[in-house]
Amino acid sequence: MDPSRLTEELKEYLRRLFLGRIRIRSLPRREDASSVTVRNGQRSVTIHRGASKPRIVPVSLIGTHSLACSSKSFRTRSLRPSVRGGQIVSFPTDVHGDAVGGLSSKIRNGARFARVLPQERRNRSSYVSQRPLPGKRIFLAYYAPVIREAVLKTALNRQKGTLLIWYNLESRAQAPYGTFLMKKIGEGGGFEWEWSRMDAPDVVGSRG
Amino acid sequence: MRDAGPKILGYVTVSGDRGLFRGALLAVDFRGIPLDFRYTDPIRPTKLEKVLYGQSLEVYLREELILGSLVKACEVRPVFWIVAESSLIVPLRRIVNAKVCALAQSTNRPLSATGDLEPQQEPGVFLLQADSVSAPPRLYLPDLRADEARGVSQLLVDAASTMELLEPFSRIEKALGVVEEESNGSESSH
């Protein structure tokens, strides 16, 4: 094999092995050269900042009364040991809402209603031991107490079996009565009231 | 409040059905003749008020607002107050500084004589034979001594001789019904 060819192949092998694609060529050897100057591909490293200095920009909260955050010169502790904060503005002092004042009770004077309403008496016939002598009458009901002298008007509620009584509001009468409701038998028929003093229950009183 | 004599009874009702609160007061003499009648406009608390007042809402409405306002507006001075609901006794007693009882109808057999006061198992509850021609009403008189209870029963017996003790409650209902009808009529006419 040609020695020069062998040398070239060896160089090529070494070049592939160690130098990648960099092609290395030998300087032509001058016969008179006493020294070989070796130049290397020295490189200097320059580092450029790829990002600007850390900086926190305050974000405004919604509304004009939002929390103010002043932090233009804010740095993280690792970058700058002294951290200065901005003044914290207090929360808004104006509170909006509806007053809860609906719970009130208006008092009405209802005397005119009360004056015209009748009093009502239930039938107490089941508790009466002394009844008027029947004669040609049938005993139906007994109502008490009634201030007879104060009565303006009475009405029988036939559905409920109660007696409605309208009093003269100016009357000073006090004597309580009971009144028996009797049904007359025979000619004419009709009803009859028979009064008796309640403080003398055994006495069956006048008819009316 | 004018003093119209000693023989006046005060009847008070407070209702709170279906979230609608209303109260009424009827003062009558011992014959049942009306001397004063006061009533409140219906009060329906809003949702917000229900939330804000919470569980105290009903107590506030019944005791402070309605009872207090009714008694304050009354122009006569009853010697004795009668309520239908026993829960009103204590707050009303505090407001009027007078004797208060709850009275209810019973179906018990009449006691042997008018004026008989028969204690029941429940403390403060009695049957009172108020007159000779009716069943004894059920009387609730909490925290009263025996002599005080007898004094109250005597007063009620006196009243029952000339009026029907429980009748004013039904008259209050009727009066409120008339008020409501009139109110509805005036609204529909506008």
Short mmCIF file of C-alpha atoms in Angstrom, two decimals:
data_model
loop_
_atom_site.label_atom_id
_atom_site.label_comp_id
_atom_site.label_asym_id
_atom_site.label_seq_id
_atom_site.Cartn_x
_atom_site.Cartn_y
_atom_site.Cartn_z
CA MET A 1 0.00 0.00 0.00
CA ASP A 2 1.10 3.41 -0.74
CA PRO A 3 2.32 4.95 2.49
CA SER A 4 0.85 8.33 1.65
CA ARG A 5 -2.50 6.75 0.99
CA LEU A 6 -2.31 4.89 4.28
CA THR A 7 -1.60 8.15 6.04
CA GLU A 8 -4.58 9.84 4.46
CA GLU A 9 -6.86 6.99 5.46
CA LEU A 10 -5.58 7.07 9.01
CA LYS A 11 -6.21 10.80 9.21
CA GLU A 12 -9.64 10.38 7.87
CA TYR A 13 -10.37 7.70 10.45
CA LEU A 14 -9.10 9.83 13.31
CA ARG A 15 -10.96 12.83 12.00
CA ARG A 16 -14.22 10.94 12.00
CA LEU A 17 -13.54 9.51 15.41
CA PHE A 18 -12.59 12.65 17.31
CA LEU A 19 -13.35 15.69 15.33
CA GLY A 20 -16.66 15.02 13.82
CA ARG A 21 -17.05 16.78 10.63
CA ILE A 22 -14.20 19.14 11.11
CA ARG A 23 -11.84 18.49 8.47
CA ILE A 24 -8.27 18.64 9.53
CA ARG A 25 -5.71 19.20 7.04
CA SER A 26 -2.10 19.08 7.67
CA LEU A 27 0.00 22.00 6.78
CA PRO A 28 2.34 21.25 4.02
CA ARG A 29 5.63 20.62 5.67
CA ARG A 30 8.21 22.92 4.61
CA GLU A 31 11.54 21.46 4.67
CA ASP A 32 13.08 24.55 6.17
CA ALA A 33 10.64 25.10 8.94
CA SER A 34 12.18 24.83 12.30
CA SER A 35 9.04 25.09 14.25
CA VAL A 36 5.39 24.46 13.86
CA THR A 37 2.95 27.13 14.98
CA VAL A 38 -0.16 25.63 16.45
CA ARG A 39 -3.27 27.72 16.35
CA ASN A 40 -6.26 26.73 18.28
CA GLY A 41 -9.83 27.84 17.81
CA GLN A 42 -10.13 29.70 21.11
CA ARG A 43 -13.60 30.92 21.86
CA SER A 44 -14.79 33.47 24.35
CA VAL A 45 -18.02 33.00 26.20
CA THR A 46 -20.35 35.97 26.37
CA ILE A 47 -23.52 35.61 28.40
CA HIS A 48 -26.42 37.76 27.47
CA ARG A 49 -29.43 38.06 29.76
CA GLY A 50 -32.28 36.42 28.10
CA ALA A 51 -34.88 38.05 30.35
CA SER A 52 -35.33 41.43 31.91
CA LYS A 53 -35.07 42.01 35.66
CA PRO A 54 -37.85 40.46 37.69
CA ARG A 55 -40.54 43.02 38.07
CA ILE A 56 -43.98 42.67 39.53
CA VAL A 57 -46.61 44.87 38.10
CA PRO A 58 -49.57 45.51 40.33
CA VAL A 59 -52.86 44.30 39.12
CA SER A 60 -55.72 46.63 39.76
CA LEU A 61 -58.73 45.15 41.47
CA ILE A 62 -62.14 45.88 40.19
CA GLY A 63 -63.67 49.05 41.37
CA THR A 64 -62.38 52.41 42.42
CA HIS A 65 -62.17 51.41 46.08
CA SER A 66 -59.99 48.43 45.38
CA LEU A 67 -57.00 47.48 47.43
CA ALA A 68 -54.10 49.64 46.24
CA CYS A 69 -50.88 47.70 45.79
CA SER A 70 -47.83 49.84 45.13
CA SER A 71 -44.91 47.63 44.15
CA LYS A 72 -42.94 49.21 41.35
CA SER A 73 -39.61 48.48 43.01
CA PHE A 74 -40.62 45.16 44.38
CA ARG A 75 -37.97 42.44 44.23
CA THR A 76 -38.00 38.98 45.47
CA ARG A 77 -36.11 38.46 48.69
CA SER A 78 -33.34 36.52 47.02
CA LEU A 79 -32.63 39.39 44.69
CA ARG A 80 -33.02 42.24 47.13
CA PRO A 81 -33.14 41.68 50.85
CA SER A 82 -35.07 44.77 51.82
CA VAL A 83 -38.66 44.51 50.72
CA ARG A 84 -40.75 47.60 50.93
CA GLY A 85 -44.48 47.36 50.65
CA GLY A 86 -46.94 49.93 49.59
CA GLN A 87 -49.60 51.36 51.88
CA ILE A 88 -52.63 49.17 52.19
CA VAL A 89 -55.72 51.19 51.65
CA SER A 90 -58.58 50.18 53.90
CA PHE A 91 -61.62 48.51 52.47
CA PRO A 92 -64.43 50.75 51.42
CA THR A 93 -66.32 52.22 54.33
CA ASP A 94 -69.52 52.88 52.48
CA VAL A 95 -71.90 49.95 53.04
CA HIS A 96 -74.83 49.81 50.79
CA GLY A 97 -78.01 47.89 51.63
CA ASP A 98 -81.69 48.16 52.32
CA ALA A 99 -82.88 49.09 55.77
CA VAL A 100 -84.84 46.34 57.51
CA GLY A 101 -87.68 48.42 58.78
CA GLY A 102 -90.66 46.53 57.49
CA LEU A 103 -91.56 44.85 60.73
CA SER A 104 -93.95 47.26 62.27
CA SER A 105 -97.50 46.86 63.39
CA LYS A 106 -100.04 49.55 62.77
CA ILE A 107 -102.78 49.56 65.36
CA ARG A 108 -106.27 50.36 64.19
CA ASN A 109 -109.19 51.51 66.26
CA GLY A 110 -112.01 49.11 65.50
CA ALA A 111 -114.51 50.36 68.04
CA ARG A 112 -117.12 51.05 65.33
CA PHE A 113 -116.99 47.39 64.29
CA ALA A 114 -117.23 46.13 67.85
CA ARG A 115 -120.20 48.35 68.68
CA VAL A 116 -122.42 47.02 65.94
CA LEU A 117 -121.67 43.34 66.45
CA PRO A 118 -124.15 41.39 68.54
CA GLN A 119 -123.24 39.14 71.40
CA GLU A 120 -124.05 35.51 70.86
CA ARG A 121 -125.49 33.05 73.35
CA ARG A 122 -125.39 29.30 73.02
CA ASN A 123 -128.30 27.10 73.83
CA ARG A 124 -127.84 25.88 77.39
CA SER A 125 -130.96 23.78 77.61
CA SER A 126 -129.01 20.67 78.56
CA TYR A 127 -127.87 22.34 81.80
CA VAL A 128 -131.26 23.66 82.91
CA SER A 129 -133.04 21.62 85.52
CA GLN A 130 -136.08 23.87 86.00
CA ARG A 131 -138.06 24.44 82.84
CA PRO A 132 -141.33 26.29 82.29
CA LEU A 133 -144.44 24.25 82.52
CA PRO A 134 -145.09 22.99 79.01
CA GLY A 135 -148.87 23.41 78.72
CA LYS A 136 -149.54 23.82 75.05
CA ARG A 137 -145.95 24.63 74.40
CA ILE A 138 -142.75 22.79 73.58
CA PHE A 139 -139.54 23.83 75.21
CA LEU A 140 -136.85 24.44 72.58
CA ALA A 141 -133.91 26.31 74.03
CA TYR A 142 -132.53 28.30 76.90
CA TYR A 143 -130.19 31.27 76.56
CA ALA A 144 -128.33 33.03 79.36
CA PRO A 145 -127.13 35.34 80.69
CA VAL A 146 -128.95 38.22 79.06
CA ILE A 147 -129.29 41.73 80.52
CA ARG A 148 -132.93 41.97 79.64
CA GLU A 149 -133.36 45.69 80.35
CA ALA A 150 -130.44 46.50 78.05
CA VAL A 151 -131.65 44.50 75.06
CA LEU A 152 -132.31 46.49 71.90
CA LYS A 153 -132.90 43.60 69.57
CA THR A 154 -132.53 39.83 69.44
CA ALA A 155 -132.39 37.41 66.56
CA LEU A 156 -132.33 33.66 66.44
CA ASN A 157 -129.67 32.05 64.33
CA ARG A 158 -131.59 28.97 63.27
CA GLN A 159 -128.66 27.31 61.60
CA LYS A 160 -126.46 27.44 64.68
CA GLY A 161 -129.22 27.49 67.24
CA THR A 162 -127.73 30.57 68.90
CA LEU A 163 -129.33 33.80 70.06
CA LEU A 164 -127.89 37.09 68.80
CA ILE A 165 -128.29 40.02 71.17
CA TRP A 166 -127.82 43.71 70.45
CA TYR A 167 -127.52 45.77 73.61
CA ASN A 168 -128.18 49.41 74.18
CA LEU A 169 -124.61 50.50 74.84
CA GLU A 170 -125.75 53.36 77.06
CA SER A 171 -127.85 51.17 79.34
CA ARG A 172 -126.81 50.80 82.95
CA ALA A 173 -128.96 47.73 83.56
CA GLN A 174 -127.15 44.92 85.28
CA ALA A 175 -129.68 42.25 86.20
CA PRO A 176 -129.02 38.96 84.38
CA TYR A 177 -131.84 36.91 82.95
CA GLY A 178 -132.23 33.65 81.20
CA THR A 179 -134.74 33.25 78.41
CA PHE A 180 -136.59 30.13 77.38
CA LEU A 181 -137.63 29.67 73.79
CA MET A 182 -140.97 27.89 73.54
CA LYS A 183 -142.95 26.78 70.54
CA LYS A 184 -146.67 27.14 70.81
CA ILE A 185 -148.82 24.25 69.73
CA GLY A 186 -152.15 24.64 68.14
CA GLU A 187 -153.82 27.51 66.39
CA GLY A 188 -151.46 30.18 65.20
CA GLY A 189 -148.38 28.35 66.41
CA GLY A 190 -145.32 30.53 66.56
CA PHE A 191 -142.64 31.05 69.17
CA GLU A 192 -142.73 32.46 72.63
CA TRP A 193 -139.98 33.77 74.91
CA GLU A 194 -140.16 33.32 78.63
CA TRP A 195 -137.77 35.21 80.86
CA SER A 196 -136.47 34.30 84.28
CA ARG A 197 -134.05 36.03 86.64
CA MET A 198 -130.79 34.14 86.74
CA ASP A 199 -130.19 34.96 90.37
CA ALA A 200 -133.54 33.25 91.06
CA PRO A 201 -133.40 30.31 88.65
CA ASP A 202 -136.28 28.43 90.16
CA VAL A 203 -138.67 31.19 89.35
CA VAL A 204 -139.96 31.07 85.83
CA GLY A 205 -140.71 34.61 84.92
CA SER A 206 -142.70 36.65 82.53
CA ARG A 207 -143.47 35.94 78.94
CA GLY A 208 -142.52 38.25 76.16
CA MET B 1 -105.30 54.99 79.06
CA ARG B 2 -108.35 56.10 80.95
CA ASP B 3 -109.60 54.17 83.94
CA ALA B 4 -113.18 53.27 83.18
CA GLY B 5 -113.92 51.56 86.46
CA PRO B 6 -112.88 48.33 87.98
CA LYS B 7 -114.99 45.86 86.07
CA ILE B 8 -113.33 45.54 82.70
CA LEU B 9 -111.97 42.41 81.10
CA GLY B 10 -109.34 42.49 78.36
CA TYR B 11 -109.43 39.77 75.71
CA VAL B 12 -106.37 39.42 73.51
CA THR B 13 -105.71 37.17 70.54
CA VAL B 14 -102.62 36.86 68.38
CA SER B 15 -102.68 34.60 65.34
CA GLY B 16 -99.82 33.59 63.08
CA ASP B 17 -101.34 31.31 60.50
CA ARG B 18 -99.38 30.63 57.30
CA GLY B 19 -96.84 33.33 57.98
CA LEU B 20 -99.43 36.06 58.43
CA PHE B 21 -99.46 37.62 61.89
CA ARG B 22 -102.32 39.60 63.34
CA GLY B 23 -103.54 40.59 66.77
CA ALA B 24 -106.62 42.06 68.33
CA LEU B 25 -107.76 43.31 71.72
CA LEU B 26 -111.34 43.63 72.92
CA ALA B 27 -112.07 45.30 76.23
CA VAL B 28 -115.54 44.66 77.59
CA ASP B 29 -117.39 45.39 80.77
CA PHE B 30 -118.82 42.57 82.85
CA ARG B 31 -121.91 42.51 80.64
CA GLY B 32 -119.82 41.92 77.56
CA ILE B 33 -120.50 45.41 76.22
CA PRO B 34 -117.48 46.59 74.20
CA LEU B 35 -115.47 49.51 75.53
CA ASP B 36 -112.50 49.37 73.18
CA PHE B 37 -111.43 47.29 70.23
CA ARG B 38 -107.99 47.48 68.65
CA TYR B 39 -106.49 45.36 65.95
CA THR B 40 -103.29 45.27 63.96
CA ASP B 41 -102.86 45.28 60.24
CA PRO B 42 -101.74 41.85 59.06
CA ILE B 43 -97.98 41.48 59.17
CA ARG B 44 -96.26 39.20 56.67
CA PRO B 45 -92.49 39.09 57.26
CA THR B 46 -90.36 39.14 54.16
CA LYS B 47 -87.79 36.46 53.37
CA LEU B 48 -85.04 38.86 54.36
CA GLU B 49 -86.68 39.55 57.70
CA LYS B 50 -87.13 35.84 58.30
CA VAL B 51 -83.43 35.30 57.71
CA LEU B 52 -82.33 38.25 59.82
CA TYR B 53 -84.60 37.55 62.79
CA GLY B 54 -84.26 33.77 62.60
CA GLN B 55 -85.97 31.82 65.32
CA SER B 56 -86.71 34.94 67.32
CA LEU B 57 -89.00 36.29 64.62
CA GLU B 58 -92.23 34.79 65.90
CA VAL B 59 -91.53 35.69 69.51
CA TYR B 60 -90.65 39.24 68.51
CA LEU B 61 -93.77 39.62 66.40
CA ARG B 62 -96.19 38.12 68.88
CA GLU B 63 -94.84 39.47 72.12
CA GLU B 64 -93.01 42.68 71.42
CA LEU B 65 -94.67 44.06 68.36
CA ILE B 66 -98.28 42.93 68.48
CA LEU B 67 -99.03 42.43 72.18
CA GLY B 68 -97.08 45.48 73.27
CA SER B 69 -98.61 47.73 70.64
CA LEU B 70 -102.16 46.57 71.31
CA VAL B 71 -101.95 47.09 75.05
CA LYS B 72 -100.30 50.46 74.59
CA ALA B 73 -103.11 51.59 72.29
CA CYS B 74 -105.92 50.44 74.57
CA GLU B 75 -107.71 53.37 76.17
CA VAL B 76 -109.28 51.52 79.08
CA ARG B 77 -107.62 49.63 81.88
CA PRO B 78 -108.90 46.07 82.32
CA VAL B 79 -108.65 44.56 85.77
CA PHE B 80 -108.08 41.15 84.30
CA TRP B 81 -106.79 39.83 80.99
CA ILE B 82 -107.91 36.68 79.22
CA VAL B 83 -106.09 34.99 76.36
CA ALA B 84 -106.86 31.91 74.33
CA GLU B 85 -103.24 30.82 73.93
CA SER B 86 -101.40 29.96 77.12
CA SER B 87 -98.10 31.03 75.53
CA LEU B 88 -99.29 34.65 75.71
CA ILE B 89 -99.78 34.65 79.48
CA VAL B 90 -96.22 35.40 80.55
CA PRO B 91 -95.45 38.11 77.99
CA LEU B 92 -98.82 39.79 78.49
CA ARG B 93 -98.44 39.70 82.24
CA ARG B 94 -95.07 41.41 81.85
CA ILE B 95 -96.60 44.13 79.70
CA VAL B 96 -99.80 44.87 81.63
CA ASN B 97 -98.51 44.15 85.11
CA ALA B 98 -101.85 42.56 86.00
CA LYS B 99 -103.34 39.12 86.32
CA VAL B 100 -103.67 37.12 83.12
CA CYS B 101 -105.21 33.73 82.46
CA ALA B 102 -105.85 31.46 79.52
CA LEU B 103 -109.40 30.25 79.19
CA ALA B 104 -110.71 27.45 77.01
CA GLN B 105 -113.94 25.57 76.61
CA SER B 106 -114.18 22.08 78.04
CA THR B 107 -116.63 19.23 77.71
CA ASN B 108 -116.33 18.17 81.32
CA ARG B 109 -119.38 17.55 83.41
CA PRO B 110 -120.43 20.50 85.56
CA LEU B 111 -118.86 20.63 89.01
CA SER B 112 -121.10 20.46 92.03
CA ALA B 113 -121.51 24.21 92.62
CA THR B 114 -120.88 27.55 90.99
CA GLY B 115 -117.45 28.83 92.01
CA ASP B 116 -115.89 25.40 92.42
CA LEU B 117 -112.28 25.35 91.33
CA GLU B 118 -110.90 21.92 90.58
CA PRO B 119 -107.14 21.55 90.07
CA GLN B 120 -106.09 19.35 87.19
CA GLN B 121 -103.00 17.17 86.84
CA GLU B 122 -101.12 19.81 84.90
CA PRO B 123 -99.77 22.49 87.27
CA GLY B 124 -101.68 25.76 87.15
CA VAL B 125 -104.64 24.26 85.30
CA PHE B 126 -108.12 24.25 86.85
CA LEU B 127 -111.70 23.59 85.94
CA LEU B 128 -113.88 26.47 87.07
CA GLN B 129 -117.60 26.19 87.45
CA ALA B 130 -118.24 29.76 86.43
CA ASP B 131 -122.05 29.56 86.35
CA SER B 132 -124.80 27.07 86.87
CA VAL B 133 -125.75 26.53 83.25
CA SER B 134 -122.62 25.51 81.39
CA ALA B 135 -119.70 23.14 81.38
CA PRO B 136 -116.75 24.34 83.48
CA PRO B 137 -114.18 26.14 81.33
CA ARG B 138 -110.56 25.13 81.54
CA LEU B 139 -108.60 27.83 83.33
CA TYR B 140 -104.81 28.15 83.13
CA LEU B 141 -103.27 30.25 85.87
CA PRO B 142 -99.53 29.60 86.03
CA ASP B 143 -97.39 30.73 88.94
CA LEU B 144 -100.24 31.89 91.15
CA ARG B 145 -100.67 31.08 94.78
CA ALA B 146 -103.83 29.27 95.86
CA ASP B 147 -105.40 32.42 97.31
CA GLU B 148 -104.60 34.35 94.14
CA ALA B 149 -106.19 31.62 92.05
CA ARG B 150 -109.31 31.78 94.22
CA GLY B 151 -109.43 35.55 93.78
CA VAL B 152 -109.28 35.15 90.02
CA SER B 153 -111.94 32.47 90.01
CA GLN B 154 -114.28 34.68 92.06
CA LEU B 155 -113.78 37.52 89.60
CA LEU B 156 -114.61 35.22 86.70
CA VAL B 157 -117.69 33.90 88.46
CA ASP B 158 -118.89 37.49 88.94
CA ALA B 159 -118.37 38.19 85.23
CA ALA B 160 -120.02 34.93 84.17
CA SER B 161 -123.22 35.91 85.97
CA THR B 162 -123.83 38.66 83.42
CA MET B 163 -121.92 37.56 80.32
CA GLU B 164 -120.62 34.48 78.61
CA LEU B 165 -116.93 34.29 79.45
CA LEU B 166 -115.62 32.86 76.18
CA GLU B 167 -117.97 34.72 73.84
CA PRO B 168 -115.73 37.79 73.27
CA PHE B 169 -113.18 35.61 71.46
CA SER B 170 -115.74 34.72 68.79
CA ARG B 171 -116.75 38.37 68.57
CA ILE B 172 -113.12 39.32 67.90
CA GLU B 173 -113.06 36.81 65.05
CA LYS B 174 -116.25 38.25 63.60
CA ALA B 175 -114.99 41.80 63.91
CA LEU B 176 -111.75 40.91 62.13
CA GLY B 177 -113.80 39.24 59.43
CA VAL B 178 -115.83 42.42 58.96
CA VAL B 179 -112.62 44.47 58.83
CA GLU B 180 -111.21 42.16 56.19
CA GLU B 181 -114.39 42.27 54.11
CA GLU B 182 -114.41 46.03 54.28
CA SER B 183 -110.74 46.17 53.35
CA ASN B 184 -111.26 43.85 50.39
CA GLY B 185 -114.28 45.85 49.30
CA SER B 186 -112.40 49.12 49.36
CA GLU B 187 -109.50 47.58 47.43
CA SER B 188 -111.74 46.20 44.69
CA SER B 189 -113.58 49.51 44.37
CA HIS B 190 -110.33 51.38 43.57
#
